[in-house]
Amino acid sequence: SLEELVDSWDGEATVMRRARSTDALITIGVHSTALGPAAGGCRMRTYRSSAAAVEDAHRLATAMTSKLAVCGLPFGGGKAVLAVPSIPEGDARRDLLLELGELVESLGGLYITAPDMNTSDVDMDVVAERTSHVFCRTAESGGCGNPAPATAAGVEAGLRAAIAHVFGSDDLDGRRVLVQGVGAVGERLARRLTDDGADVVVCDIDEQRADHLARRIGVRAIPAAAWLDEECDVFAPCAAGGILDEGTIPRLRCRLVAGAANNQLRERADADRLAARGITWVPDYVLNSGGVLKGVGMELLHWPPEEVANRLQQVGEDVASLLRRADTEGQTPLAVAETLASDRIDAARATRV
Ligand code: NAD
């Protein structure tokens, strides 16, 4: 039930509002403000129940706390969920986004919003009509624009570092990488890796999209359902979450899993299952932080462009040191990332008066 969800969550605040304009439920989960204001995107989608929407807001906000802490950014984790009966367009969409802006503004900076699934930089310009606590607005409005290119750049830097760790060299020449999902991030990643000489294979449930891309960049496309049958060096999930579990992990035919998709593991124990098979898994939130680094860096911390570029490359160094530490300590990369995040949060709490 809703009550159980709210009671069992270790976050700081759950804010809910029924939208006036559309039949939508807006939920903001503020997981932690230990390191700074809670930052995180706004997801718009349909849910089977209000409880499912709140649960998603909680889960996503919790993940943002770890992501921002591991990046070393002075922000906590939060997330907004707009549970809609269908994705609104036109005036209905605009009204809903303005209401989100009002709700965010009413929290006085506790939570800072940004785009996520089904919301864009253009939508954030609308939100910004009601609040300044928003990032990843359009480039025309002084924002960072679509975060996907920065995410893809960070994923590539981290992927190279992980390849060097696992295979002893970051030379991509002939290295087979299966990219699952060639949307905003996956397509860019596939292009970059192909340019660098990797033997890229792509798949997408939108098989036409995968085929088009494969033809344009001269790589091979496979049916989406065949992703577990394809032997590769690296599997790069850039589509949906929850794909690594008890059923799929025994069937993986790769040595490294590193991709942009959020929440790749169905449960925590899947990190141990991967390790037991000798497969290195790079925690998704360490690898896919490029978009948030750029958005937060440019718009909230006012980094110059060179600093943004440096920080995207730094994802590679972060991944390298994480994987080294995991080996040295005999821990999974997930356990090391969790320790890193909780150490930073505990240190911030300890210095608070
Ligand atoms: P997107 O919607 O642009 O692309 C996703 C692609 O995956 C689509 O082409 C879709 O058809 C395909 N897809 C969906 N389910 C699939 C399946 N089961 N098998 C194969 N293909 C499937 O999304 P995106 O912005 O590229 O993001 C991809 C992933 O990366 C998501 O999990 C997202 O949460 C995560 N992520 C994105 C960003 C960003 O900056 N866009 C940042 C961090 C994390």
mmCIF file of N, CA, C and O and ligand atoms in Angstrom, residues 43 67 116-117 146-152 180-187 203-207 209 224-225 227 237-241 243 259-263 284 288-292, ligand 1:
data_model
loop_
_atom_site.group_PDB
_atom_site.id
_atom_site.type_symbol
_atom_site.label_atom_id
_atom_site.label_comp_id
_atom_site.label_asym_id
_atom_site.label_seq_id
_atom_site.Cartn_x
_atom_site.Cartn_y
_atom_site.Cartn_z
ATOM 1 N N ARG A 43 10.453 12.031 -14.631
ATOM 2 C CA ARG A 43 10.034 10.956 -15.519
ATOM 3 C C ARG A 43 8.548 11.044 -15.774
ATOM 4 O O ARG A 43 7.763 11.164 -14.824
ATOM 5 N N LYS A 67 24.452 8.148 -7.296
ATOM 6 C CA LYS A 67 25.086 8.639 -8.520
ATOM 7 C C LYS A 67 25.823 9.955 -8.268
ATOM 8 O O LYS A 67 26.984 10.115 -8.634
ATOM 9 N N ASP A 116 14.068 13.474 -17.868
ATOM 10 C CA ASP A 116 14.289 12.034 -17.771
ATOM 11 C C ASP A 116 13.382 11.414 -18.846
ATOM 12 O O ASP A 116 13.003 12.100 -19.803
ATOM 13 N N MET A 117 13.008 10.163 -18.657
ATOM 14 C CA MET A 117 12.202 9.475 -19.666
ATOM 15 C C MET A 117 10.963 10.303 -20.054
ATOM 16 O O MET A 117 10.205 10.741 -19.188
ATOM 17 N N ASN A 146 20.154 18.808 -24.737
ATOM 18 C CA ASN A 146 20.005 17.358 -24.615
ATOM 19 C C ASN A 146 21.239 16.754 -23.929
ATOM 20 O O ASN A 146 22.354 16.918 -24.414
ATOM 21 N N PRO A 147 21.050 16.035 -22.806
ATOM 22 C CA PRO A 147 22.221 15.506 -22.101
ATOM 23 C C PRO A 147 22.828 14.255 -22.744
ATOM 24 O O PRO A 147 23.921 13.829 -22.356
ATOM 25 N N ALA A 148 22.132 13.673 -23.739
ATOM 26 C CA ALA A 148 22.579 12.382 -24.279
ATOM 27 C C ALA A 148 24.011 12.402 -24.841
ATOM 28 O O ALA A 148 24.768 11.457 -24.594
ATOM 29 N N PRO A 149 24.432 13.448 -25.581
ATOM 30 C CA PRO A 149 25.814 13.423 -26.084
ATOM 31 C C PRO A 149 26.838 13.367 -24.944
ATOM 32 O O PRO A 149 27.835 12.647 -25.049
ATOM 33 N N ALA A 150 26.580 14.111 -23.869
ATOM 34 C CA ALA A 150 27.522 14.090 -22.740
ATOM 35 C C ALA A 150 27.487 12.726 -22.057
ATOM 36 O O ALA A 150 28.529 12.193 -21.655
ATOM 37 N N THR A 151 26.292 12.150 -21.946
ATOM 38 C CA THR A 151 26.191 10.810 -21.352
ATOM 39 C C THR A 151 27.002 9.821 -22.179
ATOM 40 O O THR A 151 27.792 9.035 -21.635
ATOM 41 N N ALA A 152 26.832 9.877 -23.507
ATOM 42 C CA ALA A 152 27.546 8.940 -24.384
ATOM 43 C C ALA A 152 29.061 9.141 -24.260
ATOM 44 O O ALA A 152 29.822 8.165 -24.248
ATOM 45 N N GLN A 180 22.964 -2.634 -26.912
ATOM 46 C CA GLN A 180 21.531 -2.943 -26.865
ATOM 47 C C GLN A 180 20.756 -1.641 -26.679
ATOM 48 O O GLN A 180 20.877 -0.994 -25.650
ATOM 49 N N GLY A 181 19.978 -1.281 -27.690
ATOM 50 C CA GLY A 181 19.221 -0.028 -27.628
ATOM 51 C C GLY A 181 20.019 1.083 -28.279
ATOM 52 O O GLY A 181 21.047 1.515 -27.746
ATOM 53 N N VAL A 182 19.566 1.517 -29.471
ATOM 54 C CA VAL A 182 20.303 2.580 -30.159
ATOM 55 C C VAL A 182 19.444 3.836 -30.229
ATOM 56 O O VAL A 182 19.132 4.364 -31.289
ATOM 57 N N GLY A 183 19.038 4.295 -29.046
ATOM 58 C CA GLY A 183 18.307 5.551 -28.934
ATOM 59 C C GLY A 183 19.302 6.690 -28.787
ATOM 60 O O GLY A 183 20.404 6.654 -29.339
ATOM 61 N N ALA A 184 18.904 7.698 -27.994
ATOM 62 C CA ALA A 184 19.708 8.918 -27.885
ATOM 63 C C ALA A 184 21.151 8.616 -27.470
ATOM 64 O O ALA A 184 22.094 9.167 -28.040
ATOM 65 N N VAL A 185 21.346 7.747 -26.484
ATOM 66 C CA VAL A 185 22.700 7.456 -26.011
ATOM 67 C C VAL A 185 23.339 6.331 -26.838
ATOM 68 O O VAL A 185 24.477 6.455 -27.299
ATOM 69 N N GLY A 186 22.589 5.227 -27.019
ATOM 70 C CA GLY A 186 23.150 4.050 -27.683
ATOM 71 C C GLY A 186 23.625 4.331 -29.098
ATOM 72 O O GLY A 186 24.685 3.848 -29.512
ATOM 73 N N GLU A 187 22.863 5.126 -29.842
ATOM 74 C CA GLU A 187 23.294 5.423 -31.214
ATOM 75 C C GLU A 187 24.627 6.170 -31.201
ATOM 76 O O GLU A 187 25.547 5.840 -31.948
ATOM 77 N N CYS A 203 21.429 -3.809 -31.553
ATOM 78 C CA CYS A 203 20.067 -4.340 -31.594
ATOM 79 C C CYS A 203 19.136 -3.338 -30.925
ATOM 80 O O CYS A 203 19.575 -2.482 -30.151
ATOM 81 N N ASP A 204 17.853 -3.418 -31.275
ATOM 82 C CA ASP A 204 16.856 -2.510 -30.708
ATOM 83 C C ASP A 204 15.490 -3.155 -30.908
ATOM 84 O O ASP A 204 15.277 -3.807 -31.943
ATOM 85 N N ILE A 205 14.576 -3.020 -29.934
ATOM 86 C CA ILE A 205 13.242 -3.586 -30.163
ATOM 87 C C ILE A 205 12.593 -2.907 -31.365
ATOM 88 O O ILE A 205 11.732 -3.486 -32.011
ATOM 89 N N ASP A 206 13.008 -1.681 -31.633
ATOM 90 C CA ASP A 206 12.618 -1.031 -32.885
ATOM 91 C C ASP A 206 13.648 -1.503 -33.924
ATOM 92 O O ASP A 206 14.673 -0.862 -34.144
ATOM 93 N N GLU A 207 13.343 -2.652 -34.556
ATOM 94 C CA GLU A 207 14.374 -3.302 -35.386
ATOM 95 C C GLU A 207 14.741 -2.463 -36.607
ATOM 96 O O GLU A 207 15.875 -2.502 -37.080
ATOM 97 N N ARG A 209 15.010 0.743 -36.616
ATOM 98 C CA ARG A 209 15.989 1.732 -36.148
ATOM 99 C C ARG A 209 17.388 1.116 -36.115
ATOM 100 O O ARG A 209 18.362 1.723 -36.562
ATOM 101 N N ALA A 224 16.436 -8.011 -31.701
ATOM 102 C CA ALA A 224 16.504 -7.639 -30.277
ATOM 103 C C ALA A 224 16.476 -8.873 -29.385
ATOM 104 O O ALA A 224 17.171 -8.948 -28.377
ATOM 105 N N ALA A 225 15.691 -9.890 -29.776
ATOM 106 C CA ALA A 225 15.526 -11.073 -28.935
ATOM 107 C C ALA A 225 16.783 -11.939 -28.892
ATOM 108 O O ALA A 225 16.896 -12.834 -28.057
ATOM 109 N N TRP A 227 19.840 -10.993 -28.181
ATOM 110 C CA TRP A 227 20.974 -10.347 -27.485
ATOM 111 C C TRP A 227 21.768 -11.302 -26.605
ATOM 112 O O TRP A 227 22.963 -11.143 -26.411
ATOM 113 N N PRO A 237 24.513 -2.365 -22.371
ATOM 114 C CA PRO A 237 23.062 -2.137 -22.345
ATOM 115 C C PRO A 237 22.732 -0.642 -22.344
ATOM 116 O O PRO A 237 23.156 0.082 -21.444
ATOM 117 N N CYS A 238 22.008 -0.199 -23.357
ATOM 118 C CA CYS A 238 21.628 1.223 -23.452
ATOM 119 C C CYS A 238 20.131 1.333 -23.717
ATOM 120 O O CYS A 238 19.676 2.226 -24.454
ATOM 121 N N ALA A 239 19.359 0.393 -23.185
ATOM 122 C CA ALA A 239 17.907 0.421 -23.410
ATOM 123 C C ALA A 239 17.198 0.435 -22.064
ATOM 124 O O ALA A 239 17.311 1.395 -21.317
ATOM 125 N N ALA A 240 16.512 -0.668 -21.751
ATOM 126 C CA ALA A 240 15.698 -0.715 -20.538
ATOM 127 C C ALA A 240 16.507 -1.233 -19.355
ATOM 128 O O ALA A 240 17.576 -1.822 -19.525
ATOM 129 N N GLY A 241 15.975 -1.041 -18.145
ATOM 130 C CA GLY A 241 16.598 -1.572 -16.938
ATOM 131 C C GLY A 241 16.121 -2.996 -16.663
ATOM 132 O O GLY A 241 15.343 -3.565 -17.434
ATOM 133 N N ILE A 243 17.517 -5.917 -16.847
ATOM 134 C CA ILE A 243 17.808 -6.977 -17.824
ATOM 135 C C ILE A 243 18.777 -8.031 -17.295
ATOM 136 O O ILE A 243 18.923 -9.082 -17.891
ATOM 137 N N GLY A 259 27.280 -0.256 -19.708
ATOM 138 C CA GLY A 259 26.394 0.502 -20.582
ATOM 139 C C GLY A 259 25.671 1.607 -19.834
ATOM 140 O O GLY A 259 25.817 1.755 -18.612
ATOM 141 N N ALA A 260 24.863 2.364 -20.580
ATOM 142 C CA ALA A 260 24.219 3.564 -20.033
ATOM 143 C C ALA A 260 22.911 3.274 -19.303
ATOM 144 O O ALA A 260 22.472 4.082 -18.485
ATOM 145 N N ALA A 261 22.265 2.147 -19.593
ATOM 146 C CA ALA A 261 20.916 1.913 -19.066
ATOM 147 C C ALA A 261 20.908 2.001 -17.537
ATOM 148 O O ALA A 261 21.820 1.508 -16.873
ATOM 149 N N ASN A 262 19.894 2.639 -17.006
ATOM 150 C CA ASN A 262 19.741 2.774 -15.553
ATOM 151 C C ASN A 262 19.201 1.485 -14.957
ATOM 152 O O ASN A 262 18.414 0.791 -15.590
ATOM 153 N N ASN A 263 19.598 1.178 -13.737
ATOM 154 C CA ASN A 263 19.040 0.036 -12.989
ATOM 155 C C ASN A 263 19.093 -1.267 -13.769
ATOM 156 O O ASN A 263 18.078 -1.943 -13.938
ATOM 157 N N ASP A 284 25.964 0.948 -13.335
ATOM 158 C CA ASP A 284 25.388 1.880 -14.313
ATOM 159 C C ASP A 284 25.516 3.338 -13.889
ATOM 160 O O ASP A 284 25.868 4.202 -14.687
ATOM 161 N N ASN A 288 27.076 6.211 -16.320
ATOM 162 C CA ASN A 288 26.161 7.059 -17.111
ATOM 163 C C ASN A 288 25.973 8.463 -16.534
ATOM 164 O O ASN A 288 24.994 9.119 -16.817
ATOM 165 N N SER A 289 26.964 8.929 -15.771
ATOM 166 C CA SER A 289 26.808 10.223 -15.084
ATOM 167 C C SER A 289 27.141 11.428 -15.965
ATOM 168 O O SER A 289 27.005 12.567 -15.523
ATOM 169 N N GLY A 290 27.562 11.205 -17.225
ATOM 170 C CA GLY A 290 27.991 12.314 -18.076
ATOM 171 C C GLY A 290 26.936 13.400 -18.248
ATOM 172 O O GLY A 290 27.253 14.594 -18.186
ATOM 173 N N GLY A 291 25.684 12.994 -18.454
ATOM 174 C CA GLY A 291 24.618 13.977 -18.677
ATOM 175 C C GLY A 291 24.413 14.861 -17.463
ATOM 176 O O GLY A 291 24.322 16.093 -17.572
ATOM 177 N N VAL A 292 24.380 14.225 -16.303
ATOM 178 C CA VAL A 292 24.148 15.006 -15.083
ATOM 179 C C VAL A 292 25.384 15.857 -14.771
ATOM 180 O O VAL A 292 25.262 17.014 -14.338
HETATM 181 P P1 NAD B 1 16.011 6.349 -25.679
HETATM 182 O O1 NAD B 1 14.593 6.168 -25.330
HETATM 183 O O2 NAD B 1 16.416 7.464 -26.579
HETATM 184 O O3 NAD B 1 16.576 4.992 -26.332
HETATM 185 C C1 NAD B 1 16.307 3.720 -25.831
HETATM 186 C C2 NAD B 1 16.319 2.751 -27.017
HETATM 187 O O4 NAD B 1 16.214 1.425 -26.509
HETATM 188 C C3 NAD B 1 15.150 2.940 -27.971
HETATM 189 O O5 NAD B 1 15.634 2.952 -29.299
HETATM 190 C C4 NAD B 1 14.245 1.721 -27.704
HETATM 191 O O6 NAD B 1 13.553 1.296 -28.861
HETATM 192 C C5 NAD B 1 15.273 0.706 -27.275
HETATM 193 N N1 NAD B 1 14.767 -0.382 -26.429
HETATM 194 C C6 NAD B 1 13.866 -0.334 -25.415
HETATM 195 N N2 NAD B 1 13.715 -1.542 -24.862
HETATM 196 C C7 NAD B 1 14.530 -2.380 -25.518
HETATM 197 C C8 NAD B 1 14.829 -3.764 -25.419
HETATM 198 N N3 NAD B 1 14.228 -4.529 -24.496
HETATM 199 N N4 NAD B 1 15.735 -4.301 -26.277
HETATM 200 C C9 NAD B 1 16.351 -3.540 -27.203
HETATM 201 N N5 NAD B 1 16.108 -2.212 -27.341
HETATM 202 C C10 NAD B 1 15.210 -1.659 -26.526
HETATM 203 O O7 NAD B 1 16.786 6.437 -24.287
HETATM 204 P P2 NAD B 1 18.243 7.029 -23.997
HETATM 205 O O8 NAD B 1 18.127 8.440 -23.593
HETATM 206 O O9 NAD B 1 19.156 6.645 -25.098
HETATM 207 O O10 NAD B 1 18.626 6.223 -22.686
HETATM 208 C C11 NAD B 1 18.995 4.855 -22.739
HETATM 209 C C12 NAD B 1 19.209 4.324 -21.324
HETATM 210 O O11 NAD B 1 20.235 5.102 -20.692
HETATM 211 C C13 NAD B 1 17.989 4.438 -20.408
HETATM 212 O O12 NAD B 1 18.003 3.355 -19.508
HETATM 213 C C14 NAD B 1 18.240 5.740 -19.656
HETATM 214 O O13 NAD B 1 17.593 5.733 -18.401
HETATM 215 C C15 NAD B 1 19.733 5.696 -19.499
HETATM 216 N N6 NAD B 1 20.339 7.027 -19.328
HETATM 217 C C16 NAD B 1 20.192 7.997 -20.278
HETATM 218 C C17 NAD B 1 20.788 9.239 -20.098
HETATM 219 C C18 NAD B 1 20.676 10.329 -21.135
HETATM 220 O O14 NAD B 1 21.409 11.309 -21.044
HETATM 221 N N7 NAD B 1 19.804 10.207 -22.126
HETATM 222 C C19 NAD B 1 21.547 9.494 -18.946
HETATM 223 C C20 NAD B 1 21.700 8.476 -17.995
HETATM 224 C C21 NAD B 1 21.083 7.246 -18.206
#
